[in-house]
Short mmCIF file of C-alpha atoms in Angstrom, two decimals:
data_model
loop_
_atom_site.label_atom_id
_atom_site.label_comp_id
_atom_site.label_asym_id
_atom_site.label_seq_id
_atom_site.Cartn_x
_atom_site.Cartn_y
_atom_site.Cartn_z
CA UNK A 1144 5.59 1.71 -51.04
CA UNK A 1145 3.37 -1.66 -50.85
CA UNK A 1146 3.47 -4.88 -51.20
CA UNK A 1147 1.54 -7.14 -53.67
CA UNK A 1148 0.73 -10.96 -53.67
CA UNK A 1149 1.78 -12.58 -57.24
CA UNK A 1150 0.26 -14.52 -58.59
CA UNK A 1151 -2.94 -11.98 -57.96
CA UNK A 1152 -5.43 -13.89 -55.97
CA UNK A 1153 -8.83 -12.59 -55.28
CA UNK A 1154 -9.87 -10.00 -52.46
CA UNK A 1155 -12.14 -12.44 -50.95
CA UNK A 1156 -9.21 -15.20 -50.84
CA UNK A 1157 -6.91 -13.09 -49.49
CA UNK A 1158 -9.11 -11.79 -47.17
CA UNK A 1159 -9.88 -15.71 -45.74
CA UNK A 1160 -5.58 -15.94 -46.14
CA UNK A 1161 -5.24 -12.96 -43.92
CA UNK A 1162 -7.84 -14.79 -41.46
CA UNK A 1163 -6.50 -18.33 -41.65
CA UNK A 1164 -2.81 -16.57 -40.86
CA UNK A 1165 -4.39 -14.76 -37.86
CA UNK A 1166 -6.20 -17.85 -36.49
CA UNK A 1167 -3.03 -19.94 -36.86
CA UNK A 1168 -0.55 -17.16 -34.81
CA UNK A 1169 -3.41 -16.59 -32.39
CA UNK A 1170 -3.45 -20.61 -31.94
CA UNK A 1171 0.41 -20.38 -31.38
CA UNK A 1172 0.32 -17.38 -28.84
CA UNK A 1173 -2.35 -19.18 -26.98
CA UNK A 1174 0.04 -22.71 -26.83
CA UNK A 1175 3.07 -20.52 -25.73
CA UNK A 1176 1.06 -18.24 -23.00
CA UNK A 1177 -0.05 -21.67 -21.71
CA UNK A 1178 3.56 -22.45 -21.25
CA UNK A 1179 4.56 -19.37 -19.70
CA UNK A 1180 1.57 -19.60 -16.62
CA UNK A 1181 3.87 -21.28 -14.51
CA UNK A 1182 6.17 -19.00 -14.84
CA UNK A 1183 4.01 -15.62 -13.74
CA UNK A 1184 2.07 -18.62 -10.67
CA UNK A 1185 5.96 -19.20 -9.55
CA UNK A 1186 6.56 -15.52 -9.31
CA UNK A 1187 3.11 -14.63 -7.66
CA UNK A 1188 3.87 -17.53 -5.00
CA UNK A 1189 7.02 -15.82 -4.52
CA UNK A 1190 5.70 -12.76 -3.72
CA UNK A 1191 3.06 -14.53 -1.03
CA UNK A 1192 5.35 -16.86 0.53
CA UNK A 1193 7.49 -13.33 1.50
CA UNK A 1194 4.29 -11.90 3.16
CA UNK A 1195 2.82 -15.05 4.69
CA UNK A 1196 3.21 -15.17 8.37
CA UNK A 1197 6.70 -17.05 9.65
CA UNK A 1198 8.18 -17.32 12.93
CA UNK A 1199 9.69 -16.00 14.00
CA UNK A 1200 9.06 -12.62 11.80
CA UNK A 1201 11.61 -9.92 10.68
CA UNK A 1202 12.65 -7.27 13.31
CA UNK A 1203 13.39 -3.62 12.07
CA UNK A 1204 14.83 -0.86 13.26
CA UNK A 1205 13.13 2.54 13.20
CA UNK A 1206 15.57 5.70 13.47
CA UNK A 1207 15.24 9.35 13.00
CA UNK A 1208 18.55 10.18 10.70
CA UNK A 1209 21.37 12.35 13.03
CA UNK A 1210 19.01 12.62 15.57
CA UNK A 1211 17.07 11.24 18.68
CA UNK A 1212 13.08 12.08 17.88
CA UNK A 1213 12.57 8.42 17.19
CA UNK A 1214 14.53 5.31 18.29
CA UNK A 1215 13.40 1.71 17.89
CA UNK A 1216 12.34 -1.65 17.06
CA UNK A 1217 9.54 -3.54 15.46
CA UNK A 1218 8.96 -7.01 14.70
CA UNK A 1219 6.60 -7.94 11.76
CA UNK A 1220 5.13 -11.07 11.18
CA UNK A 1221 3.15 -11.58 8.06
CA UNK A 1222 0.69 -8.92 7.85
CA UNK A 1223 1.18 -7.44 11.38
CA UNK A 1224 3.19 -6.27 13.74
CA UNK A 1225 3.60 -8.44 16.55
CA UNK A 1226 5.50 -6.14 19.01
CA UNK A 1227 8.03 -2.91 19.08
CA UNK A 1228 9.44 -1.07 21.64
CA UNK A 1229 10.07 2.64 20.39
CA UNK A 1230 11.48 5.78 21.77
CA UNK A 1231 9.92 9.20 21.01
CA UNK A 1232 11.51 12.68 21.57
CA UNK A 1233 9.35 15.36 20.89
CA UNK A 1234 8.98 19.23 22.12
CA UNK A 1235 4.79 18.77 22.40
CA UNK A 1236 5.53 14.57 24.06
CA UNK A 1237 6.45 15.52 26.92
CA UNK A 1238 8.35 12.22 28.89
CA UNK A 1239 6.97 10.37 31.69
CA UNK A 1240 8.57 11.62 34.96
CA UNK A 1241 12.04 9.99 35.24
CA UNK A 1242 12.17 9.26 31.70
CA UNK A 1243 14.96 10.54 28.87
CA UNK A 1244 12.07 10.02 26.18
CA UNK A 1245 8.11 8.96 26.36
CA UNK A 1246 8.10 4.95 25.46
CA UNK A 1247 5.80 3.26 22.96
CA UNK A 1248 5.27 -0.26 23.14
CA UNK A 1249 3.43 -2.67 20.79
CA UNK A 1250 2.47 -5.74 23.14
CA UNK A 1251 -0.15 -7.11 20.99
CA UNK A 1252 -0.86 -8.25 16.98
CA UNK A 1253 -1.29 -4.79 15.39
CA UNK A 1254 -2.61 -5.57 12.03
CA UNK A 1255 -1.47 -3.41 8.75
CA UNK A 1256 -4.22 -3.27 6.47
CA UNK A 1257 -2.39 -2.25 3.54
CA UNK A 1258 -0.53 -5.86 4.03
CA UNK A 1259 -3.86 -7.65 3.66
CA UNK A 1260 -5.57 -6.28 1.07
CA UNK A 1261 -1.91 -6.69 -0.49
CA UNK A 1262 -2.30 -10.75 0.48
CA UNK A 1263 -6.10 -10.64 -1.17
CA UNK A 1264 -4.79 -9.73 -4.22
CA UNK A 1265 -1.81 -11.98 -4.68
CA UNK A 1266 -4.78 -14.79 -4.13
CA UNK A 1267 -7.21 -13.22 -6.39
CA UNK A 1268 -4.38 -13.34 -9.01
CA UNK A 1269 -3.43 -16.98 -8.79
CA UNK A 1270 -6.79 -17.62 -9.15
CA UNK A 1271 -6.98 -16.25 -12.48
CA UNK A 1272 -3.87 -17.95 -13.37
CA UNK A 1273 -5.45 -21.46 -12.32
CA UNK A 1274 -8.89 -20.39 -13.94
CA UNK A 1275 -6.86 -19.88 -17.12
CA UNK A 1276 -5.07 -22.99 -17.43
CA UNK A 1277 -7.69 -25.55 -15.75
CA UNK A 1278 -11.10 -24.49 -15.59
CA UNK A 1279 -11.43 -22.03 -18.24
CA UNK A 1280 -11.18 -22.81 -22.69
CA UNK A 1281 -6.87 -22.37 -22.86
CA UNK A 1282 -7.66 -21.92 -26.28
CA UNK A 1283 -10.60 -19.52 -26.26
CA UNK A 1284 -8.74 -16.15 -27.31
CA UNK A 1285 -11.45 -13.59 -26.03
CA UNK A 1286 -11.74 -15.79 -22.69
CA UNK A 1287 -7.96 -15.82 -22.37
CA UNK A 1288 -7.62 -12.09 -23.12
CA UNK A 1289 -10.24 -10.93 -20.51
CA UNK A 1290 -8.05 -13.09 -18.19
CA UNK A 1291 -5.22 -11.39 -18.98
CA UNK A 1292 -6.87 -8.07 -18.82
CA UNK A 1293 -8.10 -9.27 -15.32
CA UNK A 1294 -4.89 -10.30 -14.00
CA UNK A 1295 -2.86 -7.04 -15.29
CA UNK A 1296 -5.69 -4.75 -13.43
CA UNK A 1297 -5.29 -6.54 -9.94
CA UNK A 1298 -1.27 -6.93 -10.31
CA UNK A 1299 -1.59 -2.61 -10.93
CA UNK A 1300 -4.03 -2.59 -7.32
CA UNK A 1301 -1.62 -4.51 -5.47
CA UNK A 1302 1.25 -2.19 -6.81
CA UNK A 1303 -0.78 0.87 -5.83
CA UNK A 1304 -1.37 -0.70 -2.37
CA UNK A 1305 2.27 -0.88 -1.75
CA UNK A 1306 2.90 2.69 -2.98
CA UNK A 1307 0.62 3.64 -0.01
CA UNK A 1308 -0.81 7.43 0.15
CA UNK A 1309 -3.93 8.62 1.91
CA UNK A 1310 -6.60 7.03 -0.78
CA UNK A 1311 -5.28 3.26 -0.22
CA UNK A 1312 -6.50 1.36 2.33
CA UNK A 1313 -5.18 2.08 5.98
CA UNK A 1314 -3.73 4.72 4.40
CA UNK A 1315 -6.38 7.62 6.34
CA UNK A 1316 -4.26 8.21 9.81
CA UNK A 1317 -7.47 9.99 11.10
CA UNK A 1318 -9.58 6.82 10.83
CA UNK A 1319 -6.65 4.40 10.92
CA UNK A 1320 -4.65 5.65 14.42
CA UNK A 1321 -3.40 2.34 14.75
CA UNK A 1322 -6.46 0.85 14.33
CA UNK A 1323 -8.24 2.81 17.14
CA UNK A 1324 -7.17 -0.08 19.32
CA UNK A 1325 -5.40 1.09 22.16
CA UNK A 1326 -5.73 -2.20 23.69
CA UNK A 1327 -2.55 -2.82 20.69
CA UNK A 1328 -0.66 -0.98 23.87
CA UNK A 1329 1.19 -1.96 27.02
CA UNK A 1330 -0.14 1.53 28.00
CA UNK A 1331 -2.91 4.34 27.12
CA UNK A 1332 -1.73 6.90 24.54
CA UNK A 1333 -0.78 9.93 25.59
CA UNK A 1334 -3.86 12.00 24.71
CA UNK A 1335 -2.31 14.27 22.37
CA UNK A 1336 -0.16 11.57 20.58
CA UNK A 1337 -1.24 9.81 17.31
CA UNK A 1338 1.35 6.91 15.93
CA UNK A 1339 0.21 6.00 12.30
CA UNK A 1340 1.89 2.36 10.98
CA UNK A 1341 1.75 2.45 6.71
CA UNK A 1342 3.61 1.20 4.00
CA UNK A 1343 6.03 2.78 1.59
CA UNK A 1344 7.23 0.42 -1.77
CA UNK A 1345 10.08 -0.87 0.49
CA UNK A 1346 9.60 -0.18 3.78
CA UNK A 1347 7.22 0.33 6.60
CA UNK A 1348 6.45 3.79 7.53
CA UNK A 1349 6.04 5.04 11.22
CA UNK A 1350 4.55 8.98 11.21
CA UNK A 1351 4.46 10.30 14.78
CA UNK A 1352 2.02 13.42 15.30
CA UNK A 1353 1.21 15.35 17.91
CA UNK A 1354 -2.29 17.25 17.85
CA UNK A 1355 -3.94 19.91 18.84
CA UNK A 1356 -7.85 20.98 19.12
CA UNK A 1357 -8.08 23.07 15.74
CA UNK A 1358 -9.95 26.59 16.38
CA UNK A 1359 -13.30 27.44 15.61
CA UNK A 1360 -13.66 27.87 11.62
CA UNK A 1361 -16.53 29.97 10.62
CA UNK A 1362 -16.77 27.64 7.55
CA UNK A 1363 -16.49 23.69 6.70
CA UNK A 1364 -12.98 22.72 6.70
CA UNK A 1365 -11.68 21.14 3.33
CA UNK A 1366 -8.31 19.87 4.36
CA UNK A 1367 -8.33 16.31 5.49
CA UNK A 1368 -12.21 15.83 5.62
CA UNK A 1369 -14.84 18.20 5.38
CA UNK A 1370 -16.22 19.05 8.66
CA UNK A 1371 -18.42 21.44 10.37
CA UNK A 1372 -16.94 23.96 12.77
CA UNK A 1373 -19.70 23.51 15.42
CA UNK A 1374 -18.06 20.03 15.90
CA UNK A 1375 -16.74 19.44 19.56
CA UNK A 1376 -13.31 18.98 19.66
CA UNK A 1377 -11.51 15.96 20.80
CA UNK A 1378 -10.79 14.69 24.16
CA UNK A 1379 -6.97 15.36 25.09
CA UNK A 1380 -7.60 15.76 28.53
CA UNK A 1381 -5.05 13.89 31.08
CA UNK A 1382 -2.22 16.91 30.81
CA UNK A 1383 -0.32 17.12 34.01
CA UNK A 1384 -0.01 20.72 35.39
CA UNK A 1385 3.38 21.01 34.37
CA UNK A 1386 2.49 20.00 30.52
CA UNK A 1387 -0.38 22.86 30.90
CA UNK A 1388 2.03 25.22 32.45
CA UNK A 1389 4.37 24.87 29.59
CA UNK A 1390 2.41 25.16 27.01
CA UNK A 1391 0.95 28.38 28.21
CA UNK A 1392 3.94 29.79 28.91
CA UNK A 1393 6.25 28.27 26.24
CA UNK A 1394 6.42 30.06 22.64
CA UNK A 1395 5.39 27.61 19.96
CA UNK A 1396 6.99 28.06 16.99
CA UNK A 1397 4.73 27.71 13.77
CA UNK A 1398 4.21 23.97 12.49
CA UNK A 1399 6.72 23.79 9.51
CA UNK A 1400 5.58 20.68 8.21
CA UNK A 1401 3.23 19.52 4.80
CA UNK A 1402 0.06 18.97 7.16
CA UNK A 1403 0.29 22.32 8.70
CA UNK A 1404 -2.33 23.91 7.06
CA UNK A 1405 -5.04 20.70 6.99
CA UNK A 1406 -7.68 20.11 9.80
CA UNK A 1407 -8.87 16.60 10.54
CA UNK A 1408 -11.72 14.76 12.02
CA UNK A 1409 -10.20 12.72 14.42
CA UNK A 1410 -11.65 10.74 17.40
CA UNK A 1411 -14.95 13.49 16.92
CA UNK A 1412 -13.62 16.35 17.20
CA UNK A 1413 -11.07 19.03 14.54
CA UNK A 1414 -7.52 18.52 15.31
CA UNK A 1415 -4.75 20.16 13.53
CA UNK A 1416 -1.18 18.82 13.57
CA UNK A 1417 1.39 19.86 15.64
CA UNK A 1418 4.83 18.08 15.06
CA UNK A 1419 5.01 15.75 12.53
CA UNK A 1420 8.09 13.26 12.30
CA UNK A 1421 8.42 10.37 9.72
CA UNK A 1422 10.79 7.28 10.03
CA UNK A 1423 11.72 4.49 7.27
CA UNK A 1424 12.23 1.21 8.53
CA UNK A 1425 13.75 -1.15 5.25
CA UNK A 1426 12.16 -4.31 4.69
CA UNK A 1427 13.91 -6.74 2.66
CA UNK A 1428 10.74 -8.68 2.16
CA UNK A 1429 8.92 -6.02 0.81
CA UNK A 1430 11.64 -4.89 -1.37
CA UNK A 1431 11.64 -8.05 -2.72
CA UNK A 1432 7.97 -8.35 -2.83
CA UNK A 1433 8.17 -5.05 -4.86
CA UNK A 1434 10.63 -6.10 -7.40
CA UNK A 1435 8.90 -9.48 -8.29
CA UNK A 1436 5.60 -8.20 -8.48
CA UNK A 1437 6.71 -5.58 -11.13
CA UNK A 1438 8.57 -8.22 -13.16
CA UNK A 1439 5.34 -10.25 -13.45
CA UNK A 1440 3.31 -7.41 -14.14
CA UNK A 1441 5.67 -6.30 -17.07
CA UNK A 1442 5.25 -9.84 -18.37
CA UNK A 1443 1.36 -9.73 -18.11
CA UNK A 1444 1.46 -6.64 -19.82
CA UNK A 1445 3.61 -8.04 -22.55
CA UNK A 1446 1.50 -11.08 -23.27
CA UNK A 1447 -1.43 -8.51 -23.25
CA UNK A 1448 0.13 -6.82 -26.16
CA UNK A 1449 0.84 -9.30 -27.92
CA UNK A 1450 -2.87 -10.81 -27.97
CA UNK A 1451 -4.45 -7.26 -28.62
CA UNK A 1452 -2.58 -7.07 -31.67
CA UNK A 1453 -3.48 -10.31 -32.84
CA UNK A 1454 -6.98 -10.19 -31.84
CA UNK A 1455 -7.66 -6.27 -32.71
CA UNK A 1456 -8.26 -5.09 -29.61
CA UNK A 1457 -7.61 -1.97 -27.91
CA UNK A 1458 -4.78 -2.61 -25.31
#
């Protein structure tokens, strides 16, 4: 079935019609994305205001479910984590003498990196929003398409950032061990122990590990990086006698974890991972942070439908 004009016009006329028609609808889309800017800006500021830093920050708790390996608190402001004071129960931790559990304290600003590359591109897209409606031709359609195009790809890189997972940023515990800063600390590490700090869509993520010098391979390892087995292993020296003694004489059961079978460069030397225990802490901000961002990205999506089809282009 098709449709016909009648009276019959010419190709060529109806060819300029078809043009004229597209010009005019293109004009309109362009008017009405120009009104809805302030809109997807509002939302965007939204989603900054929740991460910008305000005293006097949110405090979470951190708790293993029906049981004791991790008990907690942690205060974040902005795009760190200004202090916590957390409780770890672990067969390989063994507790300071006197202690129930061995204590790990946050005194100073430990940044989260996943946080401010999060921040960096909340700016980068209100600057495309302002470029779009100040600087830039509002009524250019290929100018205001490659905007759009622009803005969609960095709202998708700030959703993957929250997501977190090894490839983001921060997201590497054998390079990231809270920042390598033990100066973060009321107190040194225990040699063996490695607290990671990440991001989940909603929450921040606390992943205590315990390690252990991996054995010599007789090839590169491929889990976690590739690394040659002639490499030293790390220093986890500072074991009392009785930690030694147990570990000799203890039976270790075999790692039952998702790591278990990985070796890492960490610190310059192969490690392989112990114990392994992940906590959730629920951040209303981020939740929210989550939910908004999505909502404008739908939006920018839309409005980059609706533009390709106008204009012809692939979306």
């Amino acid at each position: 079935m098709s449709a016909q004009v009648w009276p019959h016009i010419p190709h060529e006329q109806l060819i300029k019609e078809e043009e004229d028609s597209l010009a005019a609808e293109l004009e309109w889309l362009l008017e009405a994305l120009q009104d809805a800017l302030p809109s997807l800006k509002s939302g965007l500021e939204e989603c900054l205001a929740l991460i910008t830093p305000q005293e006097p920050g949110t405090t979470l708790a951190l708790s293993t479910h029906r049981s004791e390996t991790i008990k907690g608190v942690v205060t974040r402001v902005g795009t760190r984590i200004v202090k916590g004071d957390i409780q770890i129960r672990l067969p390989s931790l063994p507790a300071p003498r006197s202690l129930p559990s061995y204590p790990l304290r946050i005194s100073s600003p430990l940044p989260l990196p996943q946080l401010s590359a999060l921040l960096t591109f909340l700016n980068q897209a209100l600057d495309i929003i302002d470029i779009s409606t100040w600087t830039g031709d509002p009524k250019n359609g290929p100018f205001i398409s490659g905007q759009l195009r622009l803005l969609g790809d960095i709202i998708n890189e700030a959703q993957a950032i929250m997501k977190g997972g090894e490839e983001v940023v921060g997201g590497k515990w054998w390079e990231d061990d809270f920042n390598g800063d033990e100066t973060d600390l009321n107190m040194p590490l225990y040699p063996s122990l490695s607290p990671h700090i990440t991001l989940t869509p909603s929450s921040l993520l606390l992943t205590v590990r315990t390690l252990v010098p991996s054995p010599a391979a007789s090839a590169p390892g491929t889990n976690g990086t590739s690394t040659p087995s002639s490499t030293s292993g790390p220093s986890l020296t500072g074991l009392s006698l009785r930690t030694r003694l147990t570990q000799i004489l203890a039976p270790t059961p075999a790692p039952t974890h998702d790591e278990a079978d990985r070796t890492f460069l960490y610190r310059g030397g192969e490690v392989k991972v112990r114990d392994k225990v992940r906590v959730e802490a629920q951040d209303p901000s981020l939740m929210a942070v989550g939910a908004k961002l999505s909502a404008v990205g739908r939006e920018v999506e839309a409005w980059r439908g609706k533009m390709a089809i106008v204009m012809g282009e692939e979306i």
